[in-house]
Structure formats: structure tokens, C-alpha cells
Amino acid sequence: MSTPQLATFKIPNIDNEPMRSFAPGSVERKALEAALRQMEQELPFEVPCIVNGKEVKTGKIAKQPMPHDHARHLCTYHEADEATIASAIEGVLTAKAEWESMPWNDRAAIFLKAADLASGKYRYKLLAATILGQGKNAWQAEIDAAAELSDFLRFGVKFVDELYSQQPSKNAPGVWNRVEYRALEGFVLAVSPFNFTAIGGNLPGTPALVGNVVVWKPSPAATYSNYIVHQIFTEAGVPPGVIQFTPGPPAEVVAQAIGHPSFAALHFTGSTFVFKKLWKDIAANLDIYKGYPRIVGETGGKNFHIVHKSAEIRNAVVQAVRGAFEYQGQKCSALSRLYVSTSVWNGGFKDQLLSEIAKIKVGSPLDFSNFMGPVIGRPAYDKILGYIQKAKDTGGKILIGGTGDNSTGYFIQPTVILSKDPKSVTLREEIFGPVLTVFLYEDEDYEKTLDLIDTTTDYALTGAIFASERKALLTATNRLRNSAGNVYYNEKCTGAVVGQQPFGGTRASGTNDKAGSIAIFYRFVSPRSIKENFIGLQDFGYPSNLV
């Protein structure tokens, strides 16, 4: 695409999207209620694949049930088959040359417009789809599908602008050194999860922003909200073929994509088991690829709070409730293991914790008074209750909750387990549900407990330290240096904000490429250094050759 560059453009000021409160009687609550009513009247929707800008209806139909009312489904969708994926890959490779050659300011404008569409025109439709399809309450949908999605897009433009401005600091006389940040050679496969609509937009959006083309496989349990995100990209001006929307059976879609010689990168959020398998499969295919594929993944977590004897009890209690039970514990960053000093536990923490949890209302997200909604589906429901039973069978004490009801939706009561075994199964393994396991330690064993936190699980995503003594904060920070990619002082271990707390973990939790920061964009570019010489040589010899 040939066009003159007649100015150095400055992007608009970027800030986080303001979040609406949805207080009773507010304009935003009325607007959201109207969007929910309309969506309920119109469902179920039919979702096609979108390949090269055209709808593809394979006839292989699957459903996205509503987890709060599983007898009904939000949409049916056409699963991508082998021919559809082949066409999608061919199409992205055809679209690549024009997309990566588009001037930066024009690509930036497309994604800034997408952010405005997500936060404006489509805001309540996105929220309604996330509430009905993924079981979030109004606030959880707001901080995800409206705010974080818009933040990913806007801050993405800011970060790429900063990336492109990083140039060599030294030029020898008669020389101009430059670096360009090329898109990867080939295509990116984006595999997104059910639990964040924003991640659905970010996984294809991040590589596309720097000129890559993407085959996007959304989660079956987030199909409709992700389809709306794709519609937003299209309306904003992303050309046909740049982001292919291909819902379908994960194993088949992914295997076909990573088996192609032009596969250049995987951008993944999901389970650790699946991510490890994909890494092995990519390694097994290494000889067929043009280059070495980039692998970027954020997976599970077994996230901790440690409460020191000097902690402010009320704050530590309320932060634990939110960290463990917001969105039914279905965040990779959710609190699932809580270490509390005995003096604090007996000094009011236990009573306040159980008292606050007893106040939590569980039910349909259409009832705004419900703090918790359903878990995402029957497999999750069975798995979570299975872990609670394992805890009971091995001596864990259920302090509150422990039950579920799947007659209408997949509802599980917020559950707290007291474990005397520091290596019990619910302290070690990811559950991804509203289950919090407590382990008590003697005040004098604080540092031993820090070592216990570090060695109990394979994960290292998020953690929080509650203490008023600075030495206790520093001691924990140093002892737990490799135990979490995001650590919080006197704040719950969830809720990273784009542009404020870059997000990602290590060990079994992922590649720690820090979504929500400039760091993630380095993984989807291939820099090329250019040296231009202005003064030609007149002789090949060196002065040292003279005699």
C-alpha cells in the first residue's frame, strides 16, 4: 500500500475507560436492563464462522448454553471444519501483505475506533452477552467486556507507538541507523478462554495491531460475546481476512493451524494441560515451519494471600472475600489458598470472614442483588464439587458452603475449607471455582510459611501480602520472588488493570509476557536493523596496511 508520509502523527491521550457503577435508578442500569430484555427476547442467535469477511455456515451446529439457565442457549454456532480452516489460513496469508504495509497511523486509528465502539455503541450489547453467556454479574461484565477490552485496544496503540519509537541511540559519522518492527512471517493462532470477553479481543488484537494476521478460535462458552467483538473489529475497519473468526472443536481447529508451514505464533489463554500439549505438538512440527514459532501463553494459577500478624483484619477479610468469590472464582488470578496467622484468625478474622461470606447471594446474574452467579458449565460444576468431596475425604473441614444446585443453573455456594495438611489437594491443584482453602500458621512461623507457599504448587501467577509492618512485606516479597508474576500489598490478588499492573505469571502459569504492557508486543514483531551509509569508500585498504 503506497501512501506518502507527510507528518509524524501523535496519538490521542490514552487513559483507562471509566467504569459505570450500575447503581439503582442510574442511566446505565436502565440501559443494561433494556439490553438484557432485548437479548432475551431475540435469542437464540445464529453465529457463523467469518472467513475473508464472509459468513461461512458449515451446518455442523453446536450450542452455547446459558449457565444460569442451562435449558436455554444463547446461540447456536457453526463449527469450523477442515475446509473452513484451510480457507481461513489461505485467506490470512493473502491479506497479510496489504495489512502489514498499511501505515501505522491508519492501523492505530482502526483500533482506537474499535475501542470507542466497544465502550460506546456496543457497550450494553457486549455486557448483556457476557452476562447471559458467561454468567457474570453487571459489575464483573463491566470491568471486563467494556472497560478492559477498551483499555487493551487503546493502550495497545500507545504501547506500539512507543515500541516503534525505540531506535538506535548512536549514529557514526555519515551513517543513519534505524530499526523497523516487522510483523512475523506467517500467521498467528489465537486461542481465547471463556472467562474474559476482553481477552477474546486482546488475543487476536495484540498481534494484529503490529501488522500480523490471525486465525482466532474463541472458547465455545464465550462464542456470542466474542462474535460481537469480531463485528466491532470489522466495523472499525479491520480488513477482511486479517482476523478470521473460526469457532469450533478446539483440538481439530488448533491441530490444523499448528500443522501448517506458515504457522508463526500461538497466543493462548487457557488450561496448563492444554498449553503444555500444544507446546509439545508445536515442537514436534518444528521441521515443517519456516521459522521458530513464538509461543505466548497465560494459563492457570493457585493464588495466595498471606496474612501477617500485623495485618489490618477488616481489609484482609474483605479483600479475601472479593478475591476468592468474584465471578465464582473463575479467574486465573482468583484467590484459592489463604494463609493466616493463628493470632489474627482467632482475633476476629475467622468470625468476620464467615460472617461476610454468609451474606453472599448466589443466583441468576439477571438479579442485580446476586454477588455470585453460576459456574460456566456442567464439567466445571462436577469438577468443583469433586474437589470439595476430596477435601472432605482427606480430613478437610468445611467451614461454610460446600454444596451446589444444578437443577436450573450451575450454582455452587461459596466454600471455605480449613486444612491442617499444608499439601492437601485443594492447596495444591487449581480448582477454578468458588473454593477457598485456609491454612493456619503460628505467628513465629511466618518465614517458614513463606517457604511453604513457594513450594506447595506448580503455579506462580498472583499473590497478596497483608501486613502493616514494612519488614514483613519486604521479607515476603523476597522469599516469594518467583512465586507470583503479580504481587499485591494489602490488596486482593485479582484485578490487574491495563496500563497499571502488567499481567502474567511464570512456572506452570505461563510465559509471563505481561499483557497490558509494551512487553507483549515484542513477542509479535521481528525487528530488522537498517544501516544507511552516506559517504562511499574510495579504497578497500586500511591505514595499518601502509608501510
Coordinates of C-alpha atoms in Angstrom, one line a residue, residues 111 148-149 151-153 155-156 190 192 196-209 214 216 229 233 243 267 269 498 514-517 520-521 524:
F111 CA -8.1 0.0 16.9
E148 CA -10.7 -3.9 29.9
L149 CA -11.5 -4.6 26.3
D151 CA -8.2 -0.5 27.6
F152 CA -6.4 -3.3 25.8
L153 CA -7.2 -1.6 22.4
F155 CA -3.3 1.2 25.5
G156 CA -2.2 -1.2 22.8
A190 CA -5.2 -17.0 18.9
S192 CA -9.1 -17.5 23.8
F196 CA -13.0 -12.8 29.9
T197 CA -14.6 -11.2 26.8
A198 CA -11.7 -8.7 26.9
I199 CA -9.1 -11.5 26.4
G200 CA -11.2 -12.7 23.5
G201 CA -10.5 -9.3 21.9
N202 CA -6.9 -9.0 23.1
L203 CA -5.6 -12.3 21.9
P204 CA -6.2 -11.6 18.2
G205 CA -6.0 -7.8 18.6
T206 CA -2.5 -7.6 20.0
P207 CA -0.7 -9.4 17.1
A208 CA -3.0 -7.7 14.5
L209 CA -2.1 -4.2 15.9
V214 CA -4.7 -14.0 12.9
W216 CA -8.9 -16.8 16.0
V229 CA -16.1 -8.4 19.3
F233 CA -13.3 -5.1 14.6
I243 CA -8.7 -11.7 11.7
H267 CA -1.3 -16.6 21.5
T269 CA -5.1 -18.3 27.4
V498 CA -4.2 -2.5 31.7
K514 CA 2.8 -9.3 30.5
A515 CA -0.5 -8.5 28.8
G516 CA -1.5 -4.9 29.3
S517 CA 2.0 -3.6 28.8
I520 CA 3.6 -8.4 25.0
F521 CA 4.2 -6.6 21.7
F524 CA 4.8 -10.5 17.9

